[in-house]
Structures are given as C-alpha cells and as structure tokens.
C-alpha cells in the first residue's frame, strides 16, 4: 500500500486539556464558590510528575487546577507548546501554563485545524483534570452529591455541546458518569445518548476507586443503558488510579513498559464477571494498552477456564473467554507492529488506532510518518480497518463515504 493511499486516522485515544473557565461557564451559579478553578503558582523544580502541588517562591510558574482538597499541576509531558521545536525536544516534567501551550490542547476549533495537519479525521478525547474516567468529580464531592452530579453534568454539557458541538463529527464526545451510583450513571448515559454521544469514559477496575465493583450485578443498570443506547464503554489505562507496582529501586519507565497489564486485568475481570454474558451487545474499548498481547491473553483465559474449574464464579459461562473478547472487546494501538502483523489472530475487526495527542509519547508532529512506518507492507483491508474502519463502525460515525474504500485499487 503506497503512502498516498493511507486512510485518514480515526483516533480513539486523545486528550483534552480542559479550558480554564470550563466550570465557570457551565456549572450553575449556586455552585460557583466551589467550582473547579485554575490558579497560577510557583512550583518546586524538584517536584515529580504526579506529586501534586509543591510550591516554592523560587520555582517555575505553572497553572494548577484546584478542586476540593486536590490540586492538579499542568506539566509539559501532557501537552504541546506553541513552540513546536521545544515540544518535540522536551522530555522533562516541567510545569506549564495556558499561555505557553498550543490552543489545540483546549480549543475545539484549533484542535480540528491541528488534526488536519496530522492526517487525523476524527478524535475521541479523554479528560485530563478530572482524570481518565472523571473520578475527580466523584471523589471531591462526597459531602454533597447534588454538587457532584452538577459537576458531572457541566463537564458533559461542555463536551457534547461545545467541544464536539460544531466540529461536524470530527470531535467525538466522551462524557463521564457519577461513579458513586450506577443508576445515576445509567441516567447520564441515556441523557447524553439522546443528543448523539455514543461513548462514555469508565474505570478499568472501578472497585479500586472505592465504588461498587462490576461483580454481583452492581453496575447492571449502567451496562444495560450502554447496551440499549449503543454507547461504547471506553477505559483508559490508569483509569483505576492504580498501575502495576514498581519493583524496589526500578525506574519509572518500568511502569510504562507494563501498562498493558491494566487492560489485561480489566478484560479478565469483565470476562469472568458474567457481565458480557448478560449483555452480549455491550462494547468495551481499551485505550493505550496496545493489543499485541491479546492472543496470549485469550489462550491463557481459555486454558484457565477449562482447567481451573474450582475458580469459576457461581454462573459458568456458556462460551469460552476468547469468544467474549472477540465479540465485545476492542483494543487500541499506537506503536504495536506486533498487533498489526497478528491482527487476524486477535480479530481484524477488534483493533483501533490512536494518536494520543497532545501527550509526549504520541507521534506529533510527525503523525503521518509514524503511521506509514507502522503499516508498511500491510494489506489494504487490515490497514483500513485498524486506522479507520473499525472505529467508524464501533462509534457509529457518520463517515459513510469512506466505507466505500476501493480495496482493489489500494492493493
């Protein structure tokens, strides 16, 4: 397949750096005294990436999201700067301000313009300040759940009406839900589905956050709403606020290397919970976990189910675990040549692509070059489905003209 024929990307994992006045504009007036807000502070240069706020009068200026008793410091690895050369070269964890970052981080019109330069047609963006499944909005409102629900609804109103609203389908809305109540979460899914949202952010292991687990049918109202409305349950690595613990003395890069294990653990949890038996049309999408490991995971889960019968739940599954993975689960890749070469073992319809804009491990500003290297020598059907086609079908996107891709001319 020649470079000129590479399909334009539907990226199912990007991120939004929320505009600093989001909640001032979308949250009801009666809650404004407690609304999440951004303030500029001087921050210690010795502070590490996820330490939170460590102030220092001799430190560097940085913008900080304050909400309840939490502080989220904006840092350069999660965004791009106006200076593209500096962005491409940076590898540190320096603080950042909205003045320094490219407007494409937080402004929908600027984002679409940036996408056009990067061979990207559509993008689904996970939260930043609220964290990957919006858990901050639930954690910081435990004493006033009406306030918490108002914050969730304000974020979703922004996401659906402003972020995605005038993008002509290029920005795919990704709402969040109140995690303390599956019934309220179901209602929020239906509210957003009624205005066109077909995705929802959720935790890979919600029980780690202190909320009801997916077992004992706790979340069935939510899953029923997602299945009924065709809403995809989108789970980003780290959305359980936990990662694989580091061995003593190991550098942080070990965590990055092992991040796929979060997705593996979540898929196994869903498969053996019985959720996918009760909701056969429910779709689960895993972001930033890659997919090259899935053939082994399916083999291992099938073996465990057949040979470790003492470990089954109360309701045995009518099919092997691998059947549910191929029917209900979608992996997401951005640097996984192994998955591309083994796409038919994984399931050619079960892999999607991401750009991870504007995070530092993404390919910006050479997205097309990276895409070409990943799909060099790959057949046209596999290329189209992973880069674009599977996401169009999964998220019910209105890009029908591109579904008539000419396999013969592209071969």
mmCIF file of C-alpha atoms in Angstrom:
data_model
loop_
_atom_site.group_PDB
_atom_site.id
_atom_site.type_symbol
_atom_site.label_atom_id
_atom_site.label_comp_id
_atom_site.label_asym_id
_atom_site.label_seq_id
_atom_site.Cartn_x
_atom_site.Cartn_y
_atom_site.Cartn_z
ATOM 1 C CA UNK A 1 0.000 0.000 0.000
ATOM 2 C CA UNK A 2 1.518 3.354 -1.006
ATOM 3 C CA UNK A 3 1.772 6.228 1.454
ATOM 4 C CA UNK A 4 -0.629 8.375 -0.550
ATOM 5 C CA UNK A 5 -3.355 5.803 -0.016
ATOM 6 C CA UNK A 6 -3.086 5.509 3.753
ATOM 7 C CA UNK A 7 -6.545 6.195 5.236
ATOM 8 C CA UNK A 8 -7.026 9.201 7.462
ATOM 9 C CA UNK A 9 -6.960 8.293 11.150
ATOM 10 C CA UNK A 10 -9.907 7.969 13.490
ATOM 11 C CA UNK A 11 -8.034 8.373 16.776
ATOM 12 C CA UNK A 12 -9.854 6.689 19.653
ATOM 13 C CA UNK A 13 -7.497 7.961 22.338
ATOM 14 C CA UNK A 14 -6.530 11.608 22.557
ATOM 15 C CA UNK A 15 -6.810 14.031 25.473
ATOM 16 C CA UNK A 16 -8.302 17.416 26.163
ATOM 17 C CA UNK A 17 -6.613 19.930 28.432
ATOM 18 C CA UNK A 18 -9.831 21.444 29.754
ATOM 19 C CA UNK A 19 -10.157 25.212 29.194
ATOM 20 C CA UNK A 20 -9.548 27.066 32.483
ATOM 21 C CA UNK A 21 -13.025 28.611 32.611
ATOM 22 C CA UNK A 22 -14.977 25.443 31.765
ATOM 23 C CA UNK A 23 -16.822 25.182 35.083
ATOM 24 C CA UNK A 24 -17.304 28.935 35.430
ATOM 25 C CA UNK A 25 -19.240 28.824 32.173
ATOM 26 C CA UNK A 26 -21.106 25.521 32.505
ATOM 27 C CA UNK A 27 -21.724 24.979 36.238
ATOM 28 C CA UNK A 28 -24.874 26.573 37.778
ATOM 29 C CA UNK A 29 -24.297 29.846 39.596
ATOM 30 C CA UNK A 30 -25.188 28.455 43.014
ATOM 31 C CA UNK A 31 -22.120 26.191 42.900
ATOM 32 C CA UNK A 32 -19.601 28.742 41.666
ATOM 33 C CA UNK A 33 -17.995 29.267 45.087
ATOM 34 C CA UNK A 34 -16.868 25.614 44.991
ATOM 35 C CA UNK A 35 -16.282 25.233 41.266
ATOM 36 C CA UNK A 36 -13.031 23.715 39.981
ATOM 37 C CA UNK A 37 -10.699 26.606 39.127
ATOM 38 C CA UNK A 38 -7.272 27.324 37.711
ATOM 39 C CA UNK A 39 -4.650 29.418 39.516
ATOM 40 C CA UNK A 40 -1.039 30.191 38.628
ATOM 41 C CA UNK A 41 1.530 29.237 41.277
ATOM 42 C CA UNK A 42 5.314 28.990 41.637
ATOM 43 C CA UNK A 43 6.124 25.292 41.778
ATOM 44 C CA UNK A 44 9.194 23.459 43.036
ATOM 45 C CA UNK A 45 11.550 22.284 40.311
ATOM 46 C CA UNK A 46 12.250 19.177 42.401
ATOM 47 C CA UNK A 47 8.607 18.113 42.260
ATOM 48 C CA UNK A 48 7.994 14.959 40.257
ATOM 49 C CA UNK A 49 5.344 14.432 37.585
ATOM 50 C CA UNK A 50 2.482 13.118 39.723
ATOM 51 C CA UNK A 51 3.440 14.590 43.102
ATOM 52 C CA UNK A 52 0.680 17.179 43.031
ATOM 53 C CA UNK A 53 1.445 20.725 44.138
ATOM 54 C CA UNK A 54 4.762 21.565 45.809
ATOM 55 C CA UNK A 55 5.104 25.346 45.942
ATOM 56 C CA UNK A 56 8.416 27.210 46.012
ATOM 57 C CA UNK A 57 8.941 31.011 45.856
ATOM 58 C CA UNK A 58 11.942 30.325 43.626
ATOM 59 C CA UNK A 59 10.085 27.777 41.498
ATOM 60 C CA UNK A 60 8.734 27.887 37.963
ATOM 61 C CA UNK A 61 5.288 29.290 37.129
ATOM 62 C CA UNK A 62 2.656 26.689 36.436
ATOM 63 C CA UNK A 63 -1.121 26.564 36.141
ATOM 64 C CA UNK A 64 -2.889 24.399 38.696
ATOM 65 C CA UNK A 65 -6.430 23.031 38.798
ATOM 66 C CA UNK A 66 -7.847 23.301 42.315
ATOM 67 C CA UNK A 67 -10.904 21.304 43.346
ATOM 68 C CA UNK A 68 -11.851 20.459 46.920
ATOM 69 C CA UNK A 69 -8.667 19.316 48.624
ATOM 70 C CA UNK A 70 -6.944 18.281 45.399
ATOM 71 C CA UNK A 71 -4.501 20.148 43.158
ATOM 72 C CA UNK A 72 -3.586 19.046 39.637
ATOM 73 C CA UNK A 73 -0.452 20.661 38.175
ATOM 74 C CA UNK A 74 -0.281 21.020 34.390
ATOM 75 C CA UNK A 75 3.058 19.708 33.118
ATOM 76 C CA UNK A 76 4.679 19.620 29.722
ATOM 77 C CA UNK A 77 4.576 15.853 29.020
ATOM 78 C CA UNK A 78 0.773 16.022 28.774
ATOM 79 C CA UNK A 79 0.583 18.868 26.253
ATOM 80 C CA UNK A 80 2.216 20.598 23.326
ATOM 81 C CA UNK A 81 3.576 24.110 23.410
ATOM 82 C CA UNK A 82 3.176 26.902 20.897
ATOM 83 C CA UNK A 83 6.851 26.372 20.118
ATOM 84 C CA UNK A 84 6.744 23.107 18.144
ATOM 85 C CA UNK A 85 10.507 22.584 18.270
ATOM 86 C CA UNK A 86 10.510 22.841 22.056
ATOM 87 C CA UNK A 87 7.598 20.409 22.219
ATOM 88 C CA UNK A 88 9.389 17.837 20.085
ATOM 89 C CA UNK A 89 12.575 18.083 22.161
ATOM 90 C CA UNK A 90 11.132 18.126 25.681
ATOM 91 C CA UNK A 91 11.365 15.068 27.853
ATOM 92 C CA UNK A 92 11.262 16.621 31.319
ATOM 93 C CA UNK A 93 8.358 17.187 33.670
ATOM 94 C CA UNK A 94 8.462 20.978 33.725
ATOM 95 C CA UNK A 95 5.344 22.887 34.680
ATOM 96 C CA UNK A 96 3.270 24.602 32.024
ATOM 97 C CA UNK A 97 0.771 27.428 31.692
ATOM 98 C CA UNK A 98 -2.120 28.003 29.335
ATOM 99 C CA UNK A 99 -0.168 30.927 27.877
ATOM 100 C CA UNK A 100 2.584 28.539 26.772
ATOM 101 C CA UNK A 101 0.501 25.695 25.377
ATOM 102 C CA UNK A 102 -0.850 25.468 21.859
ATOM 103 C CA UNK A 103 -4.581 26.337 21.758
ATOM 104 C CA UNK A 104 -5.192 22.942 20.116
ATOM 105 C CA UNK A 105 -4.851 21.495 23.619
ATOM 106 C CA UNK A 106 -8.049 23.151 24.846
ATOM 107 C CA UNK A 107 -9.852 24.912 21.956
ATOM 108 C CA UNK A 108 -12.029 22.735 19.674
ATOM 109 C CA UNK A 109 -11.553 24.800 16.524
ATOM 110 C CA UNK A 110 -7.783 24.841 16.979
ATOM 111 C CA UNK A 111 -7.858 21.100 17.659
ATOM 112 C CA UNK A 112 -9.620 20.339 14.378
ATOM 113 C CA UNK A 113 -7.131 22.518 12.475
ATOM 114 C CA UNK A 114 -4.252 20.677 14.136
ATOM 115 C CA UNK A 115 -5.821 17.311 13.292
ATOM 116 C CA UNK A 116 -5.948 18.254 9.624
ATOM 117 C CA UNK A 117 -2.164 18.743 9.613
ATOM 118 C CA UNK A 118 -1.672 15.323 11.234
ATOM 119 C CA UNK A 119 -3.724 13.108 8.879
ATOM 120 C CA UNK A 120 -6.469 12.737 11.517
ATOM 121 C CA UNK A 121 -10.160 12.908 10.576
ATOM 122 C CA UNK A 122 -11.789 12.368 13.975
ATOM 123 C CA UNK A 123 -10.716 12.223 17.593
ATOM 124 C CA UNK A 124 -12.068 10.959 20.912
ATOM 125 C CA UNK A 125 -10.512 12.845 23.845
ATOM 126 C CA UNK A 126 -10.237 11.597 27.430
ATOM 127 C CA UNK A 127 -10.353 14.042 30.372
ATOM 128 C CA UNK A 128 -7.215 15.477 31.995
ATOM 129 C CA UNK A 129 -8.024 17.473 35.147
ATOM 130 C CA UNK A 130 -10.995 15.202 36.099
ATOM 131 C CA UNK A 131 -8.676 12.229 35.347
ATOM 132 C CA UNK A 132 -9.273 9.486 32.815
ATOM 133 C CA UNK A 133 -12.784 8.434 33.858
ATOM 134 C CA UNK A 134 -13.779 11.659 35.593
ATOM 135 C CA UNK A 135 -13.084 10.190 39.026
ATOM 136 C CA UNK A 136 -12.022 13.564 40.477
ATOM 137 C CA UNK A 137 -15.580 14.843 40.047
ATOM 138 C CA UNK A 138 -16.846 11.958 42.181
ATOM 139 C CA UNK A 139 -14.042 11.877 44.754
ATOM 140 C CA UNK A 140 -14.145 15.567 45.642
ATOM 141 C CA UNK A 141 -17.926 15.818 46.111
ATOM 142 C CA UNK A 142 -18.627 13.113 48.698
ATOM 143 C CA UNK A 143 -20.353 15.504 51.112
ATOM 144 C CA UNK A 144 -22.711 16.970 48.512
ATOM 145 C CA UNK A 145 -23.771 14.576 45.794
ATOM 146 C CA UNK A 146 -26.059 17.138 44.178
ATOM 147 C CA UNK A 147 -22.968 19.269 43.641
ATOM 148 C CA UNK A 148 -21.101 16.245 42.314
ATOM 149 C CA UNK A 149 -23.825 15.453 39.810
ATOM 150 C CA UNK A 150 -23.898 19.113 38.744
ATOM 151 C CA UNK A 151 -20.141 18.955 38.078
ATOM 152 C CA UNK A 152 -20.513 15.773 36.024
ATOM 153 C CA UNK A 153 -23.355 17.261 34.012
ATOM 154 C CA UNK A 154 -21.458 20.531 33.489
ATOM 155 C CA UNK A 155 -18.451 18.633 32.118
ATOM 156 C CA UNK A 156 -20.668 16.581 29.812
ATOM 157 C CA UNK A 157 -22.605 19.619 28.598
ATOM 158 C CA UNK A 158 -19.293 21.216 27.654
ATOM 159 C CA UNK A 159 -18.080 18.009 25.995
ATOM 160 C CA UNK A 160 -21.221 17.428 23.913
ATOM 161 C CA UNK A 161 -22.347 20.975 23.135
ATOM 162 C CA UNK A 162 -19.088 22.942 22.948
ATOM 163 C CA UNK A 163 -16.154 20.605 22.383
ATOM 164 C CA UNK A 164 -17.900 18.354 19.855
ATOM 165 C CA UNK A 165 -20.843 20.602 19.017
ATOM 166 C CA UNK A 166 -19.652 22.446 15.909
ATOM 167 C CA UNK A 167 -16.928 20.047 14.782
ATOM 168 C CA UNK A 168 -19.121 18.288 12.179
ATOM 169 C CA UNK A 169 -18.399 14.935 13.790
ATOM 170 C CA UNK A 170 -14.622 15.425 13.912
ATOM 171 C CA UNK A 171 -14.555 15.593 17.715
ATOM 172 C CA UNK A 172 -16.281 12.583 19.282
ATOM 173 C CA UNK A 173 -17.856 13.440 22.654
ATOM 174 C CA UNK A 174 -16.688 11.346 25.620
ATOM 175 C CA UNK A 175 -18.886 12.031 28.665
ATOM 176 C CA UNK A 176 -18.171 10.872 32.228
ATOM 177 C CA UNK A 177 -20.580 9.497 34.842
ATOM 178 C CA UNK A 178 -21.193 9.793 38.603
ATOM 179 C CA UNK A 179 -19.243 6.795 39.886
ATOM 180 C CA UNK A 180 -20.955 6.563 43.268
ATOM 181 C CA UNK A 181 -24.320 5.469 41.848
ATOM 182 C CA UNK A 182 -24.762 3.083 38.872
ATOM 183 C CA UNK A 183 -28.403 4.145 38.453
ATOM 184 C CA UNK A 184 -27.444 7.813 38.169
ATOM 185 C CA UNK A 185 -24.669 6.760 35.797
ATOM 186 C CA UNK A 186 -27.224 4.970 33.617
ATOM 187 C CA UNK A 187 -29.395 8.070 33.515
ATOM 188 C CA UNK A 188 -26.420 10.176 32.437
ATOM 189 C CA UNK A 189 -25.613 7.700 29.653
ATOM 190 C CA UNK A 190 -29.150 7.985 28.344
ATOM 191 C CA UNK A 191 -29.156 11.788 28.651
ATOM 192 C CA UNK A 192 -26.032 12.070 26.528
ATOM 193 C CA UNK A 193 -27.016 9.341 24.068
ATOM 194 C CA UNK A 194 -30.211 11.296 23.352
ATOM 195 C CA UNK A 195 -28.022 14.093 21.982
ATOM 196 C CA UNK A 196 -25.726 11.879 19.961
ATOM 197 C CA UNK A 197 -22.982 10.702 22.325
ATOM 198 C CA UNK A 198 -22.027 7.088 21.681
ATOM 199 C CA UNK A 199 -19.122 6.762 24.138
ATOM 200 C CA UNK A 200 -18.647 7.021 27.891
ATOM 201 C CA UNK A 201 -15.485 7.049 30.000
ATOM 202 C CA UNK A 202 -15.355 4.387 32.701
ATOM 203 C CA UNK A 203 -12.803 2.879 35.057
ATOM 204 C CA UNK A 204 -10.890 -0.232 34.024
ATOM 205 C CA UNK A 205 -11.348 -1.552 37.607
ATOM 206 C CA UNK A 206 -13.925 0.672 39.280
ATOM 207 C CA UNK A 207 -13.655 -1.201 42.567
ATOM 208 C CA UNK A 208 -10.109 0.159 43.005
ATOM 209 C CA UNK A 209 -11.667 3.622 43.297
ATOM 210 C CA UNK A 210 -13.769 2.572 46.272
ATOM 211 C CA UNK A 211 -17.062 2.256 44.385
ATOM 212 C CA UNK A 212 -19.198 -0.851 43.721
ATOM 213 C CA UNK A 213 -17.357 -3.476 41.683
ATOM 214 C CA UNK A 214 -18.723 -4.904 38.438
ATOM 215 C CA UNK A 215 -19.467 -8.141 40.295
ATOM 216 C CA UNK A 216 -22.762 -9.078 41.993
ATOM 217 C CA UNK A 217 -24.581 -7.179 39.217
ATOM 218 C CA UNK A 218 -23.745 -3.866 40.915
ATOM 219 C CA UNK A 219 -23.305 -1.982 37.630
ATOM 220 C CA UNK A 220 -26.015 -3.731 35.612
ATOM 221 C CA UNK A 221 -28.186 -0.577 35.322
ATOM 222 C CA UNK A 222 -25.219 1.231 33.733
ATOM 223 C CA UNK A 223 -24.304 -1.625 31.406
ATOM 224 C CA UNK A 224 -27.947 -2.040 30.395
ATOM 225 C CA UNK A 225 -28.117 1.644 29.463
ATOM 226 C CA UNK A 226 -24.899 1.387 27.443
ATOM 227 C CA UNK A 227 -26.110 -1.686 25.560
ATOM 228 C CA UNK A 228 -29.548 -0.167 24.953
ATOM 229 C CA UNK A 229 -28.137 3.080 23.529
ATOM 230 C CA UNK A 230 -25.143 1.585 21.691
ATOM 231 C CA UNK A 231 -22.773 3.522 23.974
ATOM 232 C CA UNK A 232 -19.194 2.208 23.991
ATOM 233 C CA UNK A 233 -17.584 1.820 27.433
ATOM 234 C CA UNK A 234 -14.156 3.455 26.991
ATOM 235 C CA UNK A 235 -11.433 2.612 29.500
ATOM 236 C CA UNK A 236 -8.012 4.246 29.533
ATOM 237 C CA UNK A 237 -5.023 2.698 31.284
ATOM 238 C CA UNK A 238 -4.729 4.265 34.716
ATOM 239 C CA UNK A 239 -8.456 4.977 35.000
ATOM 240 C CA UNK A 240 -8.474 2.845 38.145
ATOM 241 C CA UNK A 241 -5.939 5.281 39.681
ATOM 242 C CA UNK A 242 -3.577 2.317 40.016
ATOM 243 C CA UNK A 243 -0.740 0.935 37.950
ATOM 244 C CA UNK A 244 1.438 -2.164 38.317
ATOM 245 C CA UNK A 245 3.639 -1.537 41.410
ATOM 246 C CA UNK A 246 7.287 -0.900 40.634
ATOM 247 C CA UNK A 247 9.907 -3.391 41.836
ATOM 248 C CA UNK A 248 12.104 -1.828 44.547
ATOM 249 C CA UNK A 249 14.549 0.655 43.019
ATOM 250 C CA UNK A 250 13.186 0.342 39.476
ATOM 251 C CA UNK A 251 12.946 3.453 37.257
ATOM 252 C CA UNK A 252 9.540 4.814 36.269
ATOM 253 C CA UNK A 253 9.951 3.514 32.719
ATOM 254 C CA UNK A 254 9.206 0.029 34.069
ATOM 255 C CA UNK A 255 5.653 1.158 34.827
ATOM 256 C CA UNK A 256 5.273 2.463 31.278
ATOM 257 C CA UNK A 257 6.522 -0.845 29.899
ATOM 258 C CA UNK A 258 3.997 -2.785 31.960
ATOM 259 C CA UNK A 259 0.993 -0.513 31.477
ATOM 260 C CA UNK A 260 -0.781 -3.043 29.245
ATOM 261 C CA UNK A 261 -1.294 -5.200 32.341
ATOM 262 C CA UNK A 262 -4.016 -2.802 33.487
ATOM 263 C CA UNK A 263 -6.004 -3.578 30.350
ATOM 264 C CA UNK A 264 -5.308 -7.305 30.700
ATOM 265 C CA UNK A 265 -6.563 -7.307 34.301
ATOM 266 C CA UNK A 266 -9.686 -5.369 33.351
ATOM 267 C CA UNK A 267 -10.587 -7.614 30.421
ATOM 268 C CA UNK A 268 -10.195 -10.716 32.575
ATOM 269 C CA UNK A 269 -12.352 -9.107 35.260
ATOM 270 C CA UNK A 270 -15.116 -8.298 32.776
ATOM 271 C CA UNK A 271 -14.998 -11.703 31.104
ATOM 272 C CA UNK A 272 -15.203 -13.706 34.326
ATOM 273 C CA UNK A 273 -17.738 -11.361 35.969
ATOM 274 C CA UNK A 274 -20.579 -12.549 33.749
ATOM 275 C CA UNK A 275 -21.271 -9.004 32.517
ATOM 276 C CA UNK A 276 -20.667 -9.963 28.897
ATOM 277 C CA UNK A 277 -22.961 -12.980 29.219
ATOM 278 C CA UNK A 278 -25.814 -10.793 30.442
ATOM 279 C CA UNK A 279 -25.084 -8.007 27.941
ATOM 280 C CA UNK A 280 -23.927 -9.697 24.726
ATOM 281 C CA UNK A 281 -24.050 -6.458 22.709
ATOM 282 C CA UNK A 282 -22.046 -4.375 25.187
ATOM 283 C CA UNK A 283 -18.845 -2.954 23.668
ATOM 284 C CA UNK A 284 -15.674 -2.360 25.711
ATOM 285 C CA UNK A 285 -12.839 -0.270 24.253
ATOM 286 C CA UNK A 286 -9.386 -0.188 25.867
ATOM 287 C CA UNK A 287 -7.138 2.793 25.190
ATOM 288 C CA UNK A 288 -3.341 2.974 25.374
ATOM 289 C CA UNK A 289 -2.945 -0.665 26.344
ATOM 290 C CA UNK A 290 -1.794 -1.858 22.891
ATOM 291 C CA UNK A 291 -3.023 -5.246 21.635
ATOM 292 C CA UNK A 292 -0.093 -7.473 20.665
ATOM 293 C CA UNK A 293 -0.528 -9.426 23.894
ATOM 294 C CA UNK A 294 -4.182 -10.311 23.268
ATOM 295 C CA UNK A 295 -3.605 -13.699 21.535
ATOM 296 C CA UNK A 296 -1.756 -14.962 24.586
ATOM 297 C CA UNK A 297 -4.364 -13.462 26.930
ATOM 298 C CA UNK A 298 -7.174 -15.264 25.108
ATOM 299 C CA UNK A 299 -5.257 -18.548 25.154
ATOM 300 C CA UNK A 300 -4.455 -18.191 28.841
ATOM 301 C CA UNK A 301 -8.028 -17.286 29.839
ATOM 302 C CA UNK A 302 -9.440 -20.221 27.867
ATOM 303 C CA UNK A 303 -6.951 -22.586 29.499
ATOM 304 C CA UNK A 304 -7.692 -21.249 32.972
ATOM 305 C CA UNK A 305 -11.436 -21.594 32.430
ATOM 306 C CA UNK A 306 -11.149 -25.176 31.202
ATOM 307 C CA UNK A 307 -8.615 -26.406 33.763
ATOM 308 C CA UNK A 308 -9.173 -24.292 36.875
ATOM 309 C CA UNK A 309 -12.828 -25.134 37.319
ATOM 310 C CA UNK A 310 -12.602 -24.627 41.067
ATOM 311 C CA UNK A 311 -12.100 -20.922 40.396
ATOM 312 C CA UNK A 312 -15.313 -20.345 38.424
ATOM 313 C CA UNK A 313 -17.979 -17.993 39.678
ATOM 314 C CA UNK A 314 -21.467 -19.109 40.569
ATOM 315 C CA UNK A 315 -22.684 -18.814 36.975
ATOM 316 C CA UNK A 316 -20.480 -20.726 34.480
ATOM 317 C CA UNK A 317 -20.165 -19.070 31.073
ATOM 318 C CA UNK A 318 -21.777 -20.752 28.060
ATOM 319 C CA UNK A 319 -18.791 -19.839 25.854
ATOM 320 C CA UNK A 320 -15.023 -19.719 26.254
ATOM 321 C CA UNK A 321 -13.479 -16.399 27.352
ATOM 322 C CA UNK A 322 -11.935 -15.826 23.921
ATOM 323 C CA UNK A 323 -15.406 -15.748 22.350
ATOM 324 C CA UNK A 324 -16.417 -12.781 24.521
ATOM 325 C CA UNK A 325 -13.180 -10.937 23.792
ATOM 326 C CA UNK A 326 -13.632 -11.272 20.039
ATOM 327 C CA UNK A 327 -17.293 -10.214 20.241
ATOM 328 C CA UNK A 328 -17.215 -7.470 22.876
ATOM 329 C CA UNK A 329 -13.672 -6.113 23.306
ATOM 330 C CA UNK A 330 -11.714 -3.617 21.199
ATOM 331 C CA UNK A 331 -8.008 -2.958 21.634
ATOM 332 C CA UNK A 332 -6.249 0.262 20.729
ATOM 333 C CA UNK A 333 -2.704 0.653 19.409
ATOM 334 C CA UNK A 334 -0.320 3.437 18.507
ATOM 335 C CA UNK A 335 3.082 1.676 18.436
ATOM 336 C CA UNK A 336 2.378 -2.034 18.146
ATOM 337 C CA UNK A 337 3.650 -3.549 14.940
ATOM 338 C CA UNK A 338 3.264 -6.991 16.523
ATOM 339 C CA UNK A 339 -0.506 -6.476 16.852
ATOM 340 C CA UNK A 340 -0.768 -5.304 13.241
ATOM 341 C CA UNK A 341 1.096 -8.365 11.963
ATOM 342 C CA UNK A 342 -1.114 -10.633 14.088
ATOM 343 C CA UNK A 343 -4.376 -8.787 13.502
ATOM 344 C CA UNK A 344 -6.209 -11.860 12.220
ATOM 345 C CA UNK A 345 -5.280 -13.840 15.327
ATOM 346 C CA UNK A 346 -6.544 -11.030 17.533
ATOM 347 C CA UNK A 347 -9.559 -10.295 15.337
ATOM 348 C CA UNK A 348 -9.213 -7.979 12.365
ATOM 349 C CA UNK A 349 -12.347 -6.107 13.467
ATOM 350 C CA UNK A 350 -11.171 -5.667 17.062
ATOM 351 C CA UNK A 351 -8.235 -3.272 16.743
ATOM 352 C CA UNK A 352 -8.383 0.514 16.539
ATOM 353 C CA UNK A 353 -5.757 3.252 16.310
ATOM 354 C CA UNK A 354 -4.831 6.233 18.448
ATOM 355 C CA UNK A 355 -2.591 9.296 18.249
ATOM 356 C CA UNK A 356 -2.597 10.214 21.984
ATOM 357 C CA UNK A 357 -2.478 13.925 21.144
ATOM 358 C CA UNK A 358 -1.203 16.048 22.875
ATOM 359 C CA UNK A 359 0.785 13.676 25.126
ATOM 360 C CA UNK A 360 4.550 13.432 24.799
ATOM 361 C CA UNK A 361 4.587 9.738 23.842
ATOM 362 C CA UNK A 362 2.414 10.423 20.789
ATOM 363 C CA UNK A 363 3.884 10.869 17.291
ATOM 364 C CA UNK A 364 3.106 14.606 16.916
ATOM 365 C CA UNK A 365 4.269 16.469 14.841
ATOM 366 C CA UNK A 366 5.182 13.537 12.558
ATOM 367 C CA UNK A 367 1.977 11.553 12.841
ATOM 368 C CA UNK A 368 1.788 10.580 9.188
ATOM 369 C CA UNK A 369 5.390 9.389 9.086
ATOM 370 C CA UNK A 370 4.764 7.252 12.163
ATOM 371 C CA UNK A 371 1.581 5.845 10.635
ATOM 372 C CA UNK A 372 3.412 4.915 7.446
ATOM 373 C CA UNK A 373 6.142 3.088 9.373
ATOM 374 C CA UNK A 374 3.595 1.114 11.390
ATOM 375 C CA UNK A 375 1.657 -0.054 8.330
ATOM 376 C CA UNK A 376 4.478 -0.542 5.825
ATOM 377 C CA UNK A 377 3.789 -3.663 3.755
ATOM 378 C CA UNK A 378 0.420 -4.358 5.418
ATOM 379 C CA UNK A 379 -2.533 -5.352 3.225
ATOM 380 C CA UNK A 380 -5.176 -2.749 2.396
ATOM 381 C CA UNK A 381 -8.067 -4.302 4.318
ATOM 382 C CA UNK A 382 -6.142 -4.651 7.580
ATOM 383 C CA UNK A 383 -4.734 -1.144 7.196
ATOM 384 C CA UNK A 384 -8.101 0.462 6.574
ATOM 385 C CA UNK A 385 -9.928 -1.343 9.354
ATOM 386 C CA UNK A 386 -7.356 -0.611 12.070
ATOM 387 C CA UNK A 387 -6.665 3.003 11.113
ATOM 388 C CA UNK A 388 -10.250 3.961 10.445
ATOM 389 C CA UNK A 389 -12.957 1.457 9.584
ATOM 390 C CA UNK A 390 -13.344 -0.321 12.911
ATOM 391 C CA UNK A 391 -13.723 2.962 14.804
ATOM 392 C CA UNK A 392 -16.348 4.228 12.328
ATOM 393 C CA UNK A 393 -18.428 1.117 12.936
ATOM 394 C CA UNK A 394 -17.825 0.974 16.704
ATOM 395 C CA UNK A 395 -18.744 4.597 17.407
ATOM 396 C CA UNK A 396 -21.425 4.826 14.685
ATOM 397 C CA UNK A 397 -19.670 7.728 12.983
ATOM 398 C CA UNK A 398 -21.200 9.482 10.008
ATOM 399 C CA UNK A 399 -18.371 8.934 7.554
ATOM 400 C CA UNK A 400 -20.287 6.719 5.155
ATOM 401 C CA UNK A 401 -18.435 7.982 2.097
ATOM 402 C CA UNK A 402 -15.239 6.420 3.413
ATOM 403 C CA UNK A 403 -16.802 2.994 3.920
ATOM 404 C CA UNK A 404 -16.688 2.506 0.131
ATOM 405 C CA UNK A 405 -12.901 2.276 0.168
ATOM 406 C CA UNK A 406 -11.680 0.541 -3.012
ATOM 407 C CA UNK A 407 -9.665 -2.476 -1.861
ATOM 408 C CA UNK A 408 -8.604 -3.457 -5.382
ATOM 409 C CA UNK A 409 -7.140 -0.077 -6.335
ATOM 410 C CA UNK A 410 -5.362 0.188 -2.982
ATOM 411 C CA UNK A 411 -3.814 -3.274 -3.048
#
